[in-house]
JSON list of C-alpha atoms in Angstrom, two decimals:
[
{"chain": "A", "resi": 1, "resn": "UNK", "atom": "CA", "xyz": [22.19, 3.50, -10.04]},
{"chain": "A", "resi": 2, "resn": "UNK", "atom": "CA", "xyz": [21.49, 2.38, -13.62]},
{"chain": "A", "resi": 3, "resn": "UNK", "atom": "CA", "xyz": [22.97, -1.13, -13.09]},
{"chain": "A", "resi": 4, "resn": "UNK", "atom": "CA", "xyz": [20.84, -1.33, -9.98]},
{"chain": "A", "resi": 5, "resn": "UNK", "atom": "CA", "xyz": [17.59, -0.32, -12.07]},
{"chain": "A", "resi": 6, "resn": "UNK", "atom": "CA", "xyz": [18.46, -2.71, -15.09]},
{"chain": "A", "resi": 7, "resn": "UNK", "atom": "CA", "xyz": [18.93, -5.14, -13.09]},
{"chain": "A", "resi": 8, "resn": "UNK", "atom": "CA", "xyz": [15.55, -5.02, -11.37]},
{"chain": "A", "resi": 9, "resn": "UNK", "atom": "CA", "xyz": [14.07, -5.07, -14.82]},
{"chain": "A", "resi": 10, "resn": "UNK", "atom": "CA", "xyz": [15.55, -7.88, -15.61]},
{"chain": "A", "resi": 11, "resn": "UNK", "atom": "CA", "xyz": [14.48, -9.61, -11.77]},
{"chain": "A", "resi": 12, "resn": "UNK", "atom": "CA", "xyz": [11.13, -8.75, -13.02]},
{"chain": "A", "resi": 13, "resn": "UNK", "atom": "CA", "xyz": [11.41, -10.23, -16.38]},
{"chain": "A", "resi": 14, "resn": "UNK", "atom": "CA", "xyz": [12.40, -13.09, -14.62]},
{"chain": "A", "resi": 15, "resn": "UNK", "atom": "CA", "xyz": [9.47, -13.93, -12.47]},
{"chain": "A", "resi": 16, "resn": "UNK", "atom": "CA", "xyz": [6.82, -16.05, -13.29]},
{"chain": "A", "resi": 17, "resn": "UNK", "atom": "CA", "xyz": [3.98, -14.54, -16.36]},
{"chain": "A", "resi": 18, "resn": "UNK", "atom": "CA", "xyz": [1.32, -14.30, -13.13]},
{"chain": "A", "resi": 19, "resn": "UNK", "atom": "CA", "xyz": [3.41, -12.11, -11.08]},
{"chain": "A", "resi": 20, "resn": "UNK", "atom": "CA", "xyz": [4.93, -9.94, -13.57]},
{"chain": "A", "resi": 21, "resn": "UNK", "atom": "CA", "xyz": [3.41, -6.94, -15.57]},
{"chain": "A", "resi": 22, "resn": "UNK", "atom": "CA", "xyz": [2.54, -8.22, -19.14]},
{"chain": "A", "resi": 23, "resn": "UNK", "atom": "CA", "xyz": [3.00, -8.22, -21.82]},
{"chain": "A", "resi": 24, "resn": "UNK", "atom": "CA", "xyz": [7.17, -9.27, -20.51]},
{"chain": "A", "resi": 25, "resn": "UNK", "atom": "CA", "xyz": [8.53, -6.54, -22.60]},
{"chain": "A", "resi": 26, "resn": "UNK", "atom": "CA", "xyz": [6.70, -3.17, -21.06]},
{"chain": "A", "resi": 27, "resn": "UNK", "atom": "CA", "xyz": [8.67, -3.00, -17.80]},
{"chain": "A", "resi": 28, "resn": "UNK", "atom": "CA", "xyz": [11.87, -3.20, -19.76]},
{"chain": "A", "resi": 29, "resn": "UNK", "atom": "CA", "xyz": [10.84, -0.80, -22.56]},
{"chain": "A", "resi": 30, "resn": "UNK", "atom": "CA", "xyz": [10.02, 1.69, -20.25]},
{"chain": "A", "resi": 31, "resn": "UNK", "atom": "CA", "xyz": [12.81, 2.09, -18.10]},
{"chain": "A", "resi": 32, "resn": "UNK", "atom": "CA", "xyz": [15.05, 1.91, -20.76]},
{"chain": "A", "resi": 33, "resn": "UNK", "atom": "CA", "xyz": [13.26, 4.81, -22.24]},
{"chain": "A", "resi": 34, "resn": "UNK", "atom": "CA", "xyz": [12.73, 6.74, -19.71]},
{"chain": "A", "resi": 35, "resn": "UNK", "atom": "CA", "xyz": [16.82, 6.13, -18.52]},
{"chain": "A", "resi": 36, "resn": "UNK", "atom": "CA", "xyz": [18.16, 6.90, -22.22]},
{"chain": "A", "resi": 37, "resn": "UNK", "atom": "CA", "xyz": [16.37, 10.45, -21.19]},
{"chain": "A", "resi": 38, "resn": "UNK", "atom": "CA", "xyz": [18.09, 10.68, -18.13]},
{"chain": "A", "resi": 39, "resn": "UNK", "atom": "CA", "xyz": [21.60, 9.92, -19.63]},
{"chain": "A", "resi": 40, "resn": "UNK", "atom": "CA", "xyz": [20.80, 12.05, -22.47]},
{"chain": "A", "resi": 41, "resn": "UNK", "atom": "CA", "xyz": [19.74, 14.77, -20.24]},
{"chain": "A", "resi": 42, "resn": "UNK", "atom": "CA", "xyz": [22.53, 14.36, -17.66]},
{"chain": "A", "resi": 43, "resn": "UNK", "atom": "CA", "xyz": [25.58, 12.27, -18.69]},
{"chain": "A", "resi": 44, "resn": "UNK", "atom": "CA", "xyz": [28.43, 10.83, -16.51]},
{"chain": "A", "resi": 45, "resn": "UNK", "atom": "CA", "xyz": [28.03, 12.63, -13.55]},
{"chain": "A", "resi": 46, "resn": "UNK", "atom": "CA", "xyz": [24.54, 13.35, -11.99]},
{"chain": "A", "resi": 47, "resn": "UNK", "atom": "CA", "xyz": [25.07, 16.89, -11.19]},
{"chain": "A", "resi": 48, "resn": "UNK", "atom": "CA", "xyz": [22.76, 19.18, -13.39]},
{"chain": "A", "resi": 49, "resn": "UNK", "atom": "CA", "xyz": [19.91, 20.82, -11.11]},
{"chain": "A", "resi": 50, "resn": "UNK", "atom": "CA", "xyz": [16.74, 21.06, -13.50]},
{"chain": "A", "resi": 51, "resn": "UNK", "atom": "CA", "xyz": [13.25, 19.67, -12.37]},
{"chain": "A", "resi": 52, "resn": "UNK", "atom": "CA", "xyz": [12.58, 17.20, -15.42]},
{"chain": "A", "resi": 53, "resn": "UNK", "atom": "CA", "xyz": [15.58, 15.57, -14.50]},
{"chain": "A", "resi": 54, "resn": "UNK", "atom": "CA", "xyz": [13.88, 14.99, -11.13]},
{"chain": "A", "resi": 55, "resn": "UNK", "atom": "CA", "xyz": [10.40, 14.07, -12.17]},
{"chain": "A", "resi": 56, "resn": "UNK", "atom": "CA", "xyz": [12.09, 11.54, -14.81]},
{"chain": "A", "resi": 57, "resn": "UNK", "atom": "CA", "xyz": [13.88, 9.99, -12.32]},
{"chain": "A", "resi": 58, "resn": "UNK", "atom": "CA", "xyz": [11.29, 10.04, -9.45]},
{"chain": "A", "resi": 59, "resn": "UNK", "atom": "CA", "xyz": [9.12, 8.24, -12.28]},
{"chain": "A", "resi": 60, "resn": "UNK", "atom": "CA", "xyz": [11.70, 5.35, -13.04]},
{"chain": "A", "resi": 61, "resn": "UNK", "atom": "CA", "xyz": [11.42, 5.05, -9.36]},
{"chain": "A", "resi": 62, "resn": "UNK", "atom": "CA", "xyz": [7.65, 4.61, -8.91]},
{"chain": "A", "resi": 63, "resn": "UNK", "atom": "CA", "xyz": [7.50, 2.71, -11.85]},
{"chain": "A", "resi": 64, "resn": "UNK", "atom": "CA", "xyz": [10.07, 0.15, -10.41]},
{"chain": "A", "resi": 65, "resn": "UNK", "atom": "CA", "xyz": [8.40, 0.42, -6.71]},
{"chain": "A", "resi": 66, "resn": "UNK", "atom": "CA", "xyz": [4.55, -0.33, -8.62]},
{"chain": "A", "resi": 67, "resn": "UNK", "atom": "CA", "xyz": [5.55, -3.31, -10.49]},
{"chain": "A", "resi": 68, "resn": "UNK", "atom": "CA", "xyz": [7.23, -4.59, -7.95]},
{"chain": "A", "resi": 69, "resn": "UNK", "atom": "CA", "xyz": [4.45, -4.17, -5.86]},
{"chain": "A", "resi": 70, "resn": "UNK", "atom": "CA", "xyz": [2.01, -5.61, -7.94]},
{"chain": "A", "resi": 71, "resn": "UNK", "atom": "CA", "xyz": [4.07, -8.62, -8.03]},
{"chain": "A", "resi": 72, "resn": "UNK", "atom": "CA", "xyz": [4.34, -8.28, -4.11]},
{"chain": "A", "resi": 73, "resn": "UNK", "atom": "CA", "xyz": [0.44, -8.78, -4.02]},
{"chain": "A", "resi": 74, "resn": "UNK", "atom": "CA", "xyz": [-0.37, -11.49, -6.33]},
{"chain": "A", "resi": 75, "resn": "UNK", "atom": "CA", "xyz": [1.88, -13.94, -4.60]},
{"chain": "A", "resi": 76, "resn": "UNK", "atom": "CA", "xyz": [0.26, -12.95, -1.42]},
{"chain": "A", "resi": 77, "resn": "UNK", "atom": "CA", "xyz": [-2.79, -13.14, -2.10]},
{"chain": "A", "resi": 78, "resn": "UNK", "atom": "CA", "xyz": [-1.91, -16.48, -3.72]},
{"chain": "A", "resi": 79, "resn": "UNK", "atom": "CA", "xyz": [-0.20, -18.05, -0.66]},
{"chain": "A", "resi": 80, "resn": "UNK", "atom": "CA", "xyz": [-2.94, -16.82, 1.62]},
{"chain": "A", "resi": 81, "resn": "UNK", "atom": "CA", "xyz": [-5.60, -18.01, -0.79]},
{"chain": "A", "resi": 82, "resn": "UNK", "atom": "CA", "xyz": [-4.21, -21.36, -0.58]},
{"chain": "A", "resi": 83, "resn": "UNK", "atom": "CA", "xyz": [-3.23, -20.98, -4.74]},
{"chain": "A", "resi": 84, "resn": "UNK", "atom": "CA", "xyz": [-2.16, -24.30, -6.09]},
{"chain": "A", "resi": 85, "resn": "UNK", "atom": "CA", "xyz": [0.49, -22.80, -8.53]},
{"chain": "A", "resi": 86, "resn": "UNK", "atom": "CA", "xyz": [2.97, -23.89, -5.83]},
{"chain": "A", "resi": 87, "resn": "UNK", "atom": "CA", "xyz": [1.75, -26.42, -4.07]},
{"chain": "A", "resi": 88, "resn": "UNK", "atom": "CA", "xyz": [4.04, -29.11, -4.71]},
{"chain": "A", "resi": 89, "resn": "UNK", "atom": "CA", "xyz": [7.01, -26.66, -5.50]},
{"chain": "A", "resi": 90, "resn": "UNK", "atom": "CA", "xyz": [8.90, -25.26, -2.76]},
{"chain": "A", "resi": 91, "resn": "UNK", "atom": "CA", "xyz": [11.69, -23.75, -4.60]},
{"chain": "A", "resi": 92, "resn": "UNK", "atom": "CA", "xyz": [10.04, -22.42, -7.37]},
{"chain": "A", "resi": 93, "resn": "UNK", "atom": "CA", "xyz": [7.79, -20.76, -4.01]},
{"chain": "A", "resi": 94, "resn": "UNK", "atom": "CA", "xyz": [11.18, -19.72, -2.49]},
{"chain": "A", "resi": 95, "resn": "UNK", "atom": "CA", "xyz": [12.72, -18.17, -6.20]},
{"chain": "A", "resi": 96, "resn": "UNK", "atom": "CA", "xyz": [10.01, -15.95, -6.84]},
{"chain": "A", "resi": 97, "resn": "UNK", "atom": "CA", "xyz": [9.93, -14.76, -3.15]},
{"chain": "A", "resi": 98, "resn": "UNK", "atom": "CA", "xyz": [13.34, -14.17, -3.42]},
{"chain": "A", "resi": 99, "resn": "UNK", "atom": "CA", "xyz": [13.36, -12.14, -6.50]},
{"chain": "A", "resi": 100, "resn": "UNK", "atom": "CA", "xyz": [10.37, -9.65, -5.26]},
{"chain": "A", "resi": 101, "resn": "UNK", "atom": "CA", "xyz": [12.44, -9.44, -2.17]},
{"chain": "A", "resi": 102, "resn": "UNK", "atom": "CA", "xyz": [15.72, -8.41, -4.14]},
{"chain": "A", "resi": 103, "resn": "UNK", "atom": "CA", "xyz": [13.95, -5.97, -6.15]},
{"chain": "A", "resi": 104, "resn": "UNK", "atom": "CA", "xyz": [12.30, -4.30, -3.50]},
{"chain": "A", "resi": 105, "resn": "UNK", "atom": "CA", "xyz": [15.22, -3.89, -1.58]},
{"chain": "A", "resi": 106, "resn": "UNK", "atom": "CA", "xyz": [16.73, -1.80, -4.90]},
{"chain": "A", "resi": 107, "resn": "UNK", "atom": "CA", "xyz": [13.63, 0.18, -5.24]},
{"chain": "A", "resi": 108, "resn": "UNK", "atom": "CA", "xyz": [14.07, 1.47, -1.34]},
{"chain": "A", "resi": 109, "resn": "UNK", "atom": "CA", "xyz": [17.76, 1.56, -2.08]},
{"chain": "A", "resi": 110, "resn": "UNK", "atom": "CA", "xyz": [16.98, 4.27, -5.23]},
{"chain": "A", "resi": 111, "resn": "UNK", "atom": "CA", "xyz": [14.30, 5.62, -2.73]},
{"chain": "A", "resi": 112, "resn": "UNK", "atom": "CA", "xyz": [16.99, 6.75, -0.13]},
{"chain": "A", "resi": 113, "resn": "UNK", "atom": "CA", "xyz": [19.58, 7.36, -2.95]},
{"chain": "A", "resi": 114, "resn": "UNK", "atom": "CA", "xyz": [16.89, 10.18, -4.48]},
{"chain": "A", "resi": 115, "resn": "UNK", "atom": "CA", "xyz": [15.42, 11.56, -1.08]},
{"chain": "A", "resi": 116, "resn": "UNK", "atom": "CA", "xyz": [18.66, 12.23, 0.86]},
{"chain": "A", "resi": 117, "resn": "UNK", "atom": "CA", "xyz": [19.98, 15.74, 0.66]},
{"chain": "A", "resi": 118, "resn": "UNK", "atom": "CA", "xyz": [17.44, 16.72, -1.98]},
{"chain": "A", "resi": 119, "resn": "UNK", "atom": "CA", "xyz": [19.04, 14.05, -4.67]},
{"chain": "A", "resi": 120, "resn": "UNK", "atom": "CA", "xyz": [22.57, 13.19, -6.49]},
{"chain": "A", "resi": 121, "resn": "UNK", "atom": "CA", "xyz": [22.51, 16.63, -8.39]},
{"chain": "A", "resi": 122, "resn": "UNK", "atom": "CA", "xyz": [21.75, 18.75, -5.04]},
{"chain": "A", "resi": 123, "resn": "UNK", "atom": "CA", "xyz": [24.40, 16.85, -3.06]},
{"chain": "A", "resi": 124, "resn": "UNK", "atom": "CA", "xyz": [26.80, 17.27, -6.07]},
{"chain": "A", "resi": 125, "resn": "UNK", "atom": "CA", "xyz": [26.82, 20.80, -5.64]},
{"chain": "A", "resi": 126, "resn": "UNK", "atom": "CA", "xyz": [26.17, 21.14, -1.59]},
{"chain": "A", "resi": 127, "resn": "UNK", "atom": "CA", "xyz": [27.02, 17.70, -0.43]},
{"chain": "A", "resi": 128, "resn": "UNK", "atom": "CA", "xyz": [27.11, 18.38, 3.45]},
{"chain": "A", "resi": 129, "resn": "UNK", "atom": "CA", "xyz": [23.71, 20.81, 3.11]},
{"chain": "A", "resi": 130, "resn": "UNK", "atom": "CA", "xyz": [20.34, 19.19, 4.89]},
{"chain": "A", "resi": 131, "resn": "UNK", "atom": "CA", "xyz": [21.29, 15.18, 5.41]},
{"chain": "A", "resi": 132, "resn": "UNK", "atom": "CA", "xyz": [18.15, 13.10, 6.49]},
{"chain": "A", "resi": 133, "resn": "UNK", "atom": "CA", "xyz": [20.76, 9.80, 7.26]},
{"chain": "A", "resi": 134, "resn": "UNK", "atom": "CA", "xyz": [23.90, 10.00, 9.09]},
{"chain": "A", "resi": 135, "resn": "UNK", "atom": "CA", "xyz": [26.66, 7.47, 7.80]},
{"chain": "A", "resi": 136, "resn": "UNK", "atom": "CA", "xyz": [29.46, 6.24, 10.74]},
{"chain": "A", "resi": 137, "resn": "UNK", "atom": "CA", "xyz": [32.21, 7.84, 7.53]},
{"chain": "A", "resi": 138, "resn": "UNK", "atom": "CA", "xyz": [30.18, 11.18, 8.55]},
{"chain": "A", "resi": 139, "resn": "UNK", "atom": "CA", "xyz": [30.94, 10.99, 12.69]},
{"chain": "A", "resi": 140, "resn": "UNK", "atom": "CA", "xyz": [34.49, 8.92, 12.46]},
{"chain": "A", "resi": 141, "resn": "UNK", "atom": "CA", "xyz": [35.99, 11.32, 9.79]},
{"chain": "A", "resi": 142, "resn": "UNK", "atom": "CA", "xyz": [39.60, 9.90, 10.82]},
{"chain": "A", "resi": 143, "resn": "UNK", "atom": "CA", "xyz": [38.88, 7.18, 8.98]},
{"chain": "A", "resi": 144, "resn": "UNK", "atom": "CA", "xyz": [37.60, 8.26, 5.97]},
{"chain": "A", "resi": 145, "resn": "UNK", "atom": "CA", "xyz": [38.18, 10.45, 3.20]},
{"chain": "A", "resi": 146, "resn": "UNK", "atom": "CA", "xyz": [37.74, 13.89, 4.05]},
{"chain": "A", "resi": 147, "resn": "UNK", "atom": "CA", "xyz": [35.22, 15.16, 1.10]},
{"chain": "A", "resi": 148, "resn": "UNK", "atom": "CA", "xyz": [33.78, 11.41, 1.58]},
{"chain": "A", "resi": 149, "resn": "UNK", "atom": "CA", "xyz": [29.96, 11.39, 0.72]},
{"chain": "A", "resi": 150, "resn": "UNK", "atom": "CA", "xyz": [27.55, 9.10, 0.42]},
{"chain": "A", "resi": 151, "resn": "UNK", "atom": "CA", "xyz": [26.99, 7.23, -3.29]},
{"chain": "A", "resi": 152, "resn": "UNK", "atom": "CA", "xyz": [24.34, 4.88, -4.27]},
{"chain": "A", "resi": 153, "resn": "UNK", "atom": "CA", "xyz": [26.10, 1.32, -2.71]},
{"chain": "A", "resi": 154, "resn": "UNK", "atom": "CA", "xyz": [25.74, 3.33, 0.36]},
{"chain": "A", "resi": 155, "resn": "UNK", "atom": "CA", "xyz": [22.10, 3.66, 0.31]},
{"chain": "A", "resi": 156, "resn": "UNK", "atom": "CA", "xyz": [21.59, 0.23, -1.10]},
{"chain": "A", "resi": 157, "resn": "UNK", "atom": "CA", "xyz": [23.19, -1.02, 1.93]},
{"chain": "A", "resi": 158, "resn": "UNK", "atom": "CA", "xyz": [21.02, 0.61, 4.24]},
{"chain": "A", "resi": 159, "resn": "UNK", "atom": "CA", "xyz": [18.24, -0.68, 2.15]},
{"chain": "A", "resi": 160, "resn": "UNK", "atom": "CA", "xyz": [19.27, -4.14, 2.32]},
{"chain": "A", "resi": 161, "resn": "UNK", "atom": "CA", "xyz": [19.93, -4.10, 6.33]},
{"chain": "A", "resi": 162, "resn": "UNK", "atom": "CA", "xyz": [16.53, -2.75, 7.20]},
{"chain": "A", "resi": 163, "resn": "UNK", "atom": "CA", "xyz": [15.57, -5.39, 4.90]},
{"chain": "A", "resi": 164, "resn": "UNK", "atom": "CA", "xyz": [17.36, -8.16, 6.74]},
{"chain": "A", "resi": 165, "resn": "UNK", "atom": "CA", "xyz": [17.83, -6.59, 10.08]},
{"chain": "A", "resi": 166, "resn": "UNK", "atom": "CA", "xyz": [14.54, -4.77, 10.17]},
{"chain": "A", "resi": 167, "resn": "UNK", "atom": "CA", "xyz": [16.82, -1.82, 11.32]},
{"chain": "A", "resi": 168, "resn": "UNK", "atom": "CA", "xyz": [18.96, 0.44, 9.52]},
{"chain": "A", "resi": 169, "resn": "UNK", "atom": "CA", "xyz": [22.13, -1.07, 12.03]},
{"chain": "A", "resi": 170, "resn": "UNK", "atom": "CA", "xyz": [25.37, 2.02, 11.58]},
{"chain": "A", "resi": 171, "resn": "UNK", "atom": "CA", "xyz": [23.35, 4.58, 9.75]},
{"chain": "A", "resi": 172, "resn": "UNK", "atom": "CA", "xyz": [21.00, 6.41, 11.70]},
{"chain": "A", "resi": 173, "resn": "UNK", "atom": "CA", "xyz": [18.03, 8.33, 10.28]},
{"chain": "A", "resi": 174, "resn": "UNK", "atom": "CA", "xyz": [17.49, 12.06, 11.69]},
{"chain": "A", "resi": 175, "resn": "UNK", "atom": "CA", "xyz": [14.48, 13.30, 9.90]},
{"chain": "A", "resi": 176, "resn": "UNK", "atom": "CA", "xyz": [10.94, 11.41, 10.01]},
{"chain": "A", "resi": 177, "resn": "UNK", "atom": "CA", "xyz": [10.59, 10.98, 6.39]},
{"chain": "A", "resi": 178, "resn": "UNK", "atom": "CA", "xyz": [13.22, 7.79, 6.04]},
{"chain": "A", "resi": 179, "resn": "UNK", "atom": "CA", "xyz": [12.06, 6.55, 9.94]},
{"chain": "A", "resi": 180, "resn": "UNK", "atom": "CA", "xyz": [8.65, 6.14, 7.78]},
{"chain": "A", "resi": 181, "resn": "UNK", "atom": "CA", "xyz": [10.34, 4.84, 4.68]},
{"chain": "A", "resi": 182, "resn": "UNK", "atom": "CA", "xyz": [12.38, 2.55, 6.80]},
{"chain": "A", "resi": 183, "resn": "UNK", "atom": "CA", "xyz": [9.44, 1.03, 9.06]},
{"chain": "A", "resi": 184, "resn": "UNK", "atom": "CA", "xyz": [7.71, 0.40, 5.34]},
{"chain": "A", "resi": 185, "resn": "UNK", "atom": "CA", "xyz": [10.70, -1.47, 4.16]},
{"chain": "A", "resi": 186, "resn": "UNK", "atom": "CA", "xyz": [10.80, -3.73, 7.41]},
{"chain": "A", "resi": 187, "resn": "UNK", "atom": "CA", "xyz": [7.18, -4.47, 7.33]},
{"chain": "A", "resi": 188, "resn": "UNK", "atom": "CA", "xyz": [7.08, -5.34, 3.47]},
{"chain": "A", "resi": 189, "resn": "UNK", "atom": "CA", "xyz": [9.96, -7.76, 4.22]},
{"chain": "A", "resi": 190, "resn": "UNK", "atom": "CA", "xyz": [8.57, -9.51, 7.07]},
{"chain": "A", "resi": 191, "resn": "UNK", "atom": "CA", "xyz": [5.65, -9.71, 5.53]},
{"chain": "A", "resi": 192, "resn": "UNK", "atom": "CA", "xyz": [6.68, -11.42, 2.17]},
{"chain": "A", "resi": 193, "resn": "UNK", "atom": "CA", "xyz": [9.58, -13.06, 3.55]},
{"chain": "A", "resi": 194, "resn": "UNK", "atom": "CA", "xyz": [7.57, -14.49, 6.28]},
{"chain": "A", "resi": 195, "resn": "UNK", "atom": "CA", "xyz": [4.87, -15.93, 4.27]},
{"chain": "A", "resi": 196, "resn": "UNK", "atom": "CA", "xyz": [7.07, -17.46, 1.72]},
{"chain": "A", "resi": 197, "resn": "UNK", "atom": "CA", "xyz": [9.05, -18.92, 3.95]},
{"chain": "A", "resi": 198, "resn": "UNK", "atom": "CA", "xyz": [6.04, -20.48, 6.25]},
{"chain": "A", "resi": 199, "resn": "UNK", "atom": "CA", "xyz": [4.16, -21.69, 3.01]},
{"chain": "A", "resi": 200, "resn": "UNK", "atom": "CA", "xyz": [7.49, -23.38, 1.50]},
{"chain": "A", "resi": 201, "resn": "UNK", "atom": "CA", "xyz": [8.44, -25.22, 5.23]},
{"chain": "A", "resi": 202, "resn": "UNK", "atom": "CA", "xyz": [4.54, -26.08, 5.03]},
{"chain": "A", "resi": 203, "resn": "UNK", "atom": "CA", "xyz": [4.92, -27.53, 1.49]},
{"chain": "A", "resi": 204, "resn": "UNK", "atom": "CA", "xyz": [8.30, -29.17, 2.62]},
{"chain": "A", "resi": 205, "resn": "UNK", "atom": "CA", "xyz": [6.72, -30.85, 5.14]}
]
């Protein structure tokens, strides 16, 4: 999980001054801050129970989601708006489409990871108790471990076929909360992978 969030920082950093929060250093400053209190807080395992420990985490979470959505924005509103920042530059349209893209399909991916069973420190303690998604290693326990549970790769995979897919394929969701969170995922992905990819044949052409 902290691999997935540095490396959305660092997708962020990446992207071009417009579409990024500025000044280039704040996004990275403050989810390394705000993870060095997480780690401090809880290290190796995620297993201790106390509600900072939530809150800190749910806010590396919406802070991730809001850049990223800011980003999201300004590069539509660009390609509707006709911006010329790209108009001769299909790739550079197609890179930075690509890189909002990636990092919102982390950002749904920590989404899932944190909602699910009331987090990693609630399932770490009662990992069958309450599950909102239903994994195929849940329902074909022959071939899987039997104490298997679901880890964060797990949930970034389901984040990254609703993404592509616009469905969440093996895993089915059994509570409404993750139908919603699902049908937002789809519809922010068609909707920015859509237009880049329409403005970028248009330029092409």
């Amino acid at each position: 999980m902290a691999l997935a969030i540095l490396a959305a920082a660092l997708l962020h950093v990446g992207l071009p001054a417009k579409y990024r929060v500025n000044p280039a250093w704040v996004v990275p400053v403050v989810l390394t801050v705000l993870m060095g209190a997480l780690i401090i807080g809880d290290p190796g395992r995620i297993d201790r129970q106390k509600p900072w420990l939530r809150v800190t985490t749910r806010l590396v979470i919406a802070f991730l989601t809001v850049a990223n959505l800011f980003a999201a924005g300004r590069l539509i509103a660009d390609i509707l708006t006709n911006n010329k920042l790209f108009a001769n530059n299909a790739t550079g349209l197609l890179a930075t489409g690509g890189v909002i893209w990636a990092t919102n399909v982390i950002t749904f991916g920590l989404w899932y990871w944190d909602l699910d069973r009331g987090g990693a420190a609630a399932r770490a303690h009662r990992p069958y108790a309450n599950p909102a998604l239903v994994f195929p290693e849940m329902q074909h326990r022959d071939y899987a471990p039997p104490a298997w549970v679901p880890i964060f790769a797990d949930y970034l995979v389901l984040a990254f076929w609703t993404a592509t897919a616009f469905s969440p394929t093996d895993i089915s969701a059994i509570k409404r909360w993750p139908k919603l969170l699902m049908m937002t995922e789809s519809v922010a992905s068609l909707g920015i992978g859509g237009l880049v990819i329409a403005r970028a044949i248009n330029i092409l052409q």
